[in-house]
mmCIF file of C-alpha atoms in Angstrom:
data_model
loop_
_atom_site.group_PDB
_atom_site.id
_atom_site.type_symbol
_atom_site.label_atom_id
_atom_site.label_comp_id
_atom_site.label_asym_id
_atom_site.label_seq_id
_atom_site.Cartn_x
_atom_site.Cartn_y
_atom_site.Cartn_z
ATOM 1 C CA MET A 1 28.446 18.865 22.780
ATOM 2 C CA GLU A 2 28.164 19.129 18.947
ATOM 3 C CA LEU A 3 24.676 18.006 17.482
ATOM 4 C CA THR A 4 24.441 16.115 14.350
ATOM 5 C CA GLU A 5 22.262 17.563 11.631
ATOM 6 C CA ILE A 6 19.551 15.231 12.569
ATOM 7 C CA GLN A 7 19.651 15.775 16.265
ATOM 8 C CA ARG A 8 19.694 19.588 15.526
ATOM 9 C CA LYS A 9 16.658 19.341 13.205
ATOM 10 C CA PHE A 10 14.749 17.151 15.887
ATOM 11 C CA VAL A 11 15.649 19.510 18.855
ATOM 12 C CA VAL A 12 14.671 22.722 16.879
ATOM 13 C CA HIS A 13 11.442 21.060 15.524
ATOM 14 C CA TRP A 14 10.338 19.774 19.156
ATOM 15 C CA GLY A 15 10.981 23.314 20.400
ATOM 16 C CA GLU A 16 8.686 24.668 17.656
ATOM 17 C CA MET A 17 6.027 21.996 18.361
ATOM 18 C CA GLY A 18 6.192 22.916 22.231
ATOM 19 C CA SER A 19 5.397 26.477 21.571
ATOM 20 C CA MET A 20 2.318 25.515 19.655
ATOM 21 C CA TRP A 21 1.369 23.238 22.622
ATOM 22 C CA GLY A 22 1.838 26.095 25.051
ATOM 23 C CA VAL A 23 5.272 24.860 26.363
ATOM 24 C CA ASN A 24 8.293 26.977 26.539
ATOM 25 C CA ARG A 25 10.661 26.560 23.645
ATOM 26 C CA THR A 26 13.671 25.950 25.722
ATOM 27 C CA VAL A 27 11.854 23.461 27.893
ATOM 28 C CA SER A 28 10.772 21.479 24.677
ATOM 29 C CA GLN A 29 14.464 21.809 23.273
ATOM 30 C CA ILE A 30 16.043 20.377 26.641
ATOM 31 C CA HIS A 31 13.637 17.403 26.690
ATOM 32 C CA ALA A 32 14.247 16.767 23.019
ATOM 33 C CA LEU A 33 17.977 16.892 23.395
ATOM 34 C CA LEU A 34 17.859 14.565 26.545
ATOM 35 C CA PHE A 35 15.673 12.261 24.648
ATOM 36 C CA ALA A 36 17.632 12.264 21.396
ATOM 37 C CA ARG A 37 21.121 11.724 23.031
ATOM 38 C CA GLY A 38 19.664 9.095 25.505
ATOM 39 C CA LYS A 39 22.344 9.899 27.954
ATOM 40 C CA PRO A 40 22.410 12.226 31.120
ATOM 41 C CA MET A 41 23.577 15.808 30.764
ATOM 42 C CA HIS A 42 24.608 18.482 33.110
ATOM 43 C CA ALA A 43 23.271 21.890 33.039
ATOM 44 C CA GLU A 44 26.360 23.492 31.620
ATOM 45 C CA GLU A 45 26.359 21.027 28.903
ATOM 46 C CA LEU A 46 22.832 21.713 27.923
ATOM 47 C CA SER A 47 23.382 25.506 28.107
ATOM 48 C CA GLU A 48 26.512 25.290 25.771
ATOM 49 C CA THR A 49 24.725 22.768 23.222
ATOM 50 C CA LEU A 50 21.431 24.743 22.942
ATOM 51 C CA GLY A 51 23.217 28.116 23.282
ATOM 52 C CA VAL A 52 20.864 29.264 25.994
ATOM 53 C CA ALA A 53 21.577 31.069 29.238
ATOM 54 C CA ARG A 54 22.505 29.079 32.189
ATOM 55 C CA SER A 55 19.539 30.642 34.256
ATOM 56 C CA ASN A 56 17.085 29.718 31.334
ATOM 57 C CA ILE A 57 18.282 26.070 31.454
ATOM 58 C CA SER A 58 17.756 26.045 35.301
ATOM 59 C CA ASN A 59 14.245 27.403 35.208
ATOM 60 C CA SER A 60 13.397 24.974 32.306
ATOM 61 C CA LEU A 61 14.855 22.051 34.069
ATOM 62 C CA LYS A 62 12.594 22.793 37.144
ATOM 63 C CA GLU A 63 9.562 22.791 34.840
ATOM 64 C CA LEU A 64 10.524 19.546 33.224
ATOM 65 C CA GLN A 65 11.041 18.079 36.618
ATOM 66 C CA ALA A 66 7.507 19.338 37.878
ATOM 67 C CA TRP A 67 6.083 17.480 35.006
ATOM 68 C CA ASN A 68 7.931 14.223 35.928
ATOM 69 C CA LEU A 69 9.565 14.424 32.375
ATOM 70 C CA VAL A 70 13.167 14.909 33.714
ATOM 71 C CA ARG A 71 14.850 13.373 36.739
ATOM 72 C CA ILE A 72 18.208 14.095 38.378
ATOM 73 C CA THR A 73 20.915 11.469 38.494
ATOM 74 C CA HIS A 74 24.692 11.511 39.457
ATOM 75 C CA ILE A 75 27.924 10.223 37.916
ATOM 76 C CA LEU A 76 30.502 8.740 40.238
ATOM 77 C CA GLY A 77 33.435 11.206 40.808
ATOM 78 C CA ASP A 78 31.398 14.229 39.498
ATOM 79 C CA ARG A 79 29.481 16.394 42.052
ATOM 80 C CA ARG A 80 27.262 18.018 39.441
ATOM 81 C CA ASP A 81 23.634 17.104 38.892
ATOM 82 C CA TYR A 82 23.077 15.505 35.661
ATOM 83 C CA PHE A 83 19.605 15.282 34.072
ATOM 84 C CA GLU A 84 17.976 12.477 32.029
ATOM 85 C CA THR A 85 14.657 11.598 30.369
ATOM 86 C CA SER A 86 12.967 8.348 29.613
ATOM 87 C CA VAL A 87 13.952 7.042 26.336
ATOM 88 C CA ASP A 88 10.699 4.934 26.290
ATOM 89 C CA VAL A 89 8.174 6.982 23.967
ATOM 90 C CA TRP A 90 5.289 5.285 25.651
ATOM 91 C CA GLU A 91 6.323 6.132 29.132
ATOM 92 C CA LEU A 92 6.808 9.653 27.882
ATOM 93 C CA PHE A 93 3.245 9.589 26.090
ATOM 94 C CA ARG A 94 1.753 8.256 29.376
ATOM 95 C CA THR A 95 3.475 10.938 31.652
ATOM 96 C CA VAL A 96 2.364 13.700 29.416
ATOM 97 C CA VAL A 97 -1.367 12.487 29.353
ATOM 98 C CA ARG A 98 -1.353 11.923 32.888
ATOM 99 C CA GLU A 99 0.134 15.327 33.835
ATOM 100 C CA ARG A 100 -1.991 17.281 31.534
ATOM 101 C CA LYS A 101 -5.141 15.598 32.666
ATOM 102 C CA GLU A 102 -4.339 16.258 36.201
ATOM 103 C CA ARG A 103 -3.399 19.802 35.613
ATOM 104 C CA GLU A 104 -5.946 20.799 32.923
ATOM 105 C CA PHE A 105 -8.717 18.345 32.429
ATOM 106 C CA ASP A 106 -9.531 17.126 36.093
ATOM 107 C CA PRO A 107 -10.129 20.786 37.176
ATOM 108 C CA THR A 108 -12.357 21.605 34.224
ATOM 109 C CA ILE A 109 -14.453 18.750 35.206
ATOM 110 C CA ARG A 110 -14.685 19.614 38.879
ATOM 111 C CA VAL A 111 -15.874 23.308 37.822
ATOM 112 C CA LEU A 112 -18.405 21.912 35.336
ATOM 113 C CA ARG A 113 -19.732 19.479 38.075
ATOM 114 C CA GLU A 114 -19.977 22.569 40.654
ATOM 115 C CA LEU A 115 -21.886 24.541 37.944
ATOM 116 C CA VAL A 116 -24.353 21.771 37.133
ATOM 117 C CA SER A 117 -25.018 20.978 40.763
ATOM 118 C CA SER A 118 -25.605 24.576 41.802
ATOM 119 C CA PRO A 119 -29.167 25.664 42.480
ATOM 120 C CA ASP A 120 -28.424 28.732 40.332
ATOM 121 C CA PHE A 121 -27.864 26.228 37.352
ATOM 122 C CA GLN A 122 -31.709 25.748 37.016
ATOM 123 C CA LYS A 123 -32.136 29.538 36.524
ATOM 124 C CA GLU A 124 -30.090 29.292 33.282
ATOM 125 C CA PRO A 125 -31.842 29.026 29.839
ATOM 126 C CA ALA A 126 -32.574 25.449 29.002
ATOM 127 C CA ASP A 127 -30.370 25.459 25.970
ATOM 128 C CA ALA A 128 -27.448 26.740 27.873
ATOM 129 C CA GLN A 129 -27.935 24.037 30.573
ATOM 130 C CA ASP A 130 -27.780 21.531 27.948
ATOM 131 C CA ARG A 131 -24.712 22.624 26.493
ATOM 132 C CA ILE A 132 -22.959 22.931 29.860
ATOM 133 C CA ARG A 133 -24.243 19.459 30.826
ATOM 134 C CA SER A 134 -23.309 17.874 27.537
ATOM 135 C CA THR A 135 -19.804 19.391 27.868
ATOM 136 C CA MET A 136 -19.344 17.817 31.294
ATOM 137 C CA GLU A 137 -20.616 14.475 30.188
ATOM 138 C CA LEU A 138 -18.263 14.396 27.290
ATOM 139 C CA MET A 139 -15.291 15.336 29.380
ATOM 140 C CA ASP A 140 -16.361 12.734 31.826
ATOM 141 C CA LYS A 141 -16.279 10.191 29.207
ATOM 142 C CA LEU A 142 -13.038 11.360 27.830
ATOM 143 C CA ALA A 143 -11.380 11.273 31.466
ATOM 144 C CA THR A 144 -12.646 7.830 32.070
ATOM 145 C CA TRP A 145 -11.321 6.618 28.631
ATOM 146 C CA ALA A 146 -7.752 8.333 29.467
ATOM 147 C CA ASP A 147 -7.588 6.647 32.927
ATOM 148 C CA GLU A 148 -8.420 3.212 31.252
ATOM 149 C CA MET A 149 -5.675 3.886 28.668
ATOM 150 C CA LEU A 150 -3.159 4.811 31.222
ATOM 151 C CA ARG A 151 -3.596 1.474 32.979
ATOM 152 C CA LEU A 152 -2.599 -0.410 29.976
ATOM 153 C CA SER A 153 0.800 -1.759 29.289
ATOM 154 C CA PRO A 154 2.793 -0.078 26.398
ATOM 155 C CA GLY A 155 2.302 -3.286 24.148
ATOM 156 C CA THR A 156 -1.369 -3.380 24.842
ATOM 157 C CA LEU A 157 -1.750 0.409 24.272
ATOM 158 C CA ASP A 158 0.056 -0.062 20.938
ATOM 159 C CA LYS A 159 -2.510 -2.878 19.971
ATOM 160 C CA VAL A 160 -5.436 -0.600 21.076
ATOM 161 C CA LEU A 161 -4.305 2.216 18.881
ATOM 162 C CA THR A 162 -3.588 -0.090 15.956
ATOM 163 C CA LEU A 163 -6.907 -1.754 16.314
ATOM 164 C CA GLY A 164 -8.692 1.667 16.605
ATOM 165 C CA ALA A 165 -7.095 2.833 13.385
ATOM 166 C CA SER A 166 -8.340 -0.562 11.473
ATOM 167 C CA VAL A 167 -11.733 -0.125 12.855
ATOM 168 C CA GLN A 168 -11.841 3.468 11.710
ATOM 169 C CA LYS A 169 -10.854 2.507 8.205
ATOM 170 C CA PHE A 170 -13.269 -0.342 8.071
ATOM 171 C CA VAL A 171 -16.169 1.807 9.353
ATOM 172 C CA ARG A 172 -15.371 4.435 6.808
ATOM 173 C CA GLY A 173 -15.061 1.858 4.129
ATOM 174 C CA ASP A 174 -11.411 2.491 3.200
ATOM 175 C CA ALA A 175 -10.481 -1.095 3.800
ATOM 176 C CA ALA A 176 -11.116 -2.655 0.430
ATOM 177 C CA PRO A 177 -12.386 -6.227 0.541
ATOM 178 C CA ALA A 178 -10.095 -8.820 -0.437
ATOM 179 C CA ALA A 179 -10.458 -10.212 -3.862
ATOM 180 C CA PRO A 180 -11.706 -13.818 -3.882
ATOM 181 C CA THR A 181 -9.216 -16.482 -5.208
ATOM 182 C CA ASP A 182 -9.537 -19.458 -7.109
ATOM 183 C CA LYS A 183 -9.767 -21.395 -3.942
ATOM 184 C CA GLY A 184 -13.258 -20.106 -3.240
ATOM 185 C CA GLU A 185 -12.298 -18.018 -0.347
ATOM 186 C CA ASP A 186 -14.952 -15.930 1.407
ATOM 187 C CA PRO A 187 -14.695 -12.386 0.307
ATOM 188 C CA ASP A 188 -15.567 -11.165 3.742
ATOM 189 C CA ALA A 189 -12.562 -12.961 5.135
ATOM 190 C CA HIS A 190 -10.679 -9.733 5.320
ATOM 191 C CA HIS A 191 -12.535 -8.939 8.544
ATOM 192 C CA ALA A 192 -10.495 -11.466 10.462
ATOM 193 C CA SER A 193 -7.201 -9.654 9.436
ATOM 194 C CA LEU A 194 -8.135 -6.901 12.005
ATOM 195 C CA PRO A 195 -5.343 -6.947 14.593
ATOM 196 C CA MET A 196 -6.483 -8.481 17.926
ATOM 197 C CA ILE A 197 -5.324 -7.323 21.610
#
């Protein structure tokens, strides 16, 4: 399959970003290609399009399946496995957050809890105890926040993110107050323009 210049740049950039996030470049490029195309592709087509060895494609597809980012589908009359990804960015976001939380975040919280509850923890210097305990408390709060965000519908999550950005601007003072008009409007009325959930 021939990529357009836009698709090529998207796939190449997503591969570069994946490397920065600790994800294999080919894994990221396959996911980007499936997302940009929006249609199922078989392994040979992926290999030819990306110019990557078939064995690398197979290993990368297994990794994407393990992350629940790619699923197998079939086409009537064709015995090959085809692969597709969601074209809903919110679904992909939620999948990545959920998977990373389960694989990386949750195990760290478990270890920190074990450390804090260990009888040997009290033998550590007080300042070290404070740092480890505060790290655990922060991670607990972030995990609770992530769980709550994952329960929201995409529409509500979008509103929460928009609201959060508006609140941050307001707190920093970036949101300039609306100038009063001849109609005697309240100069503080701009607060009402914050998006509501």
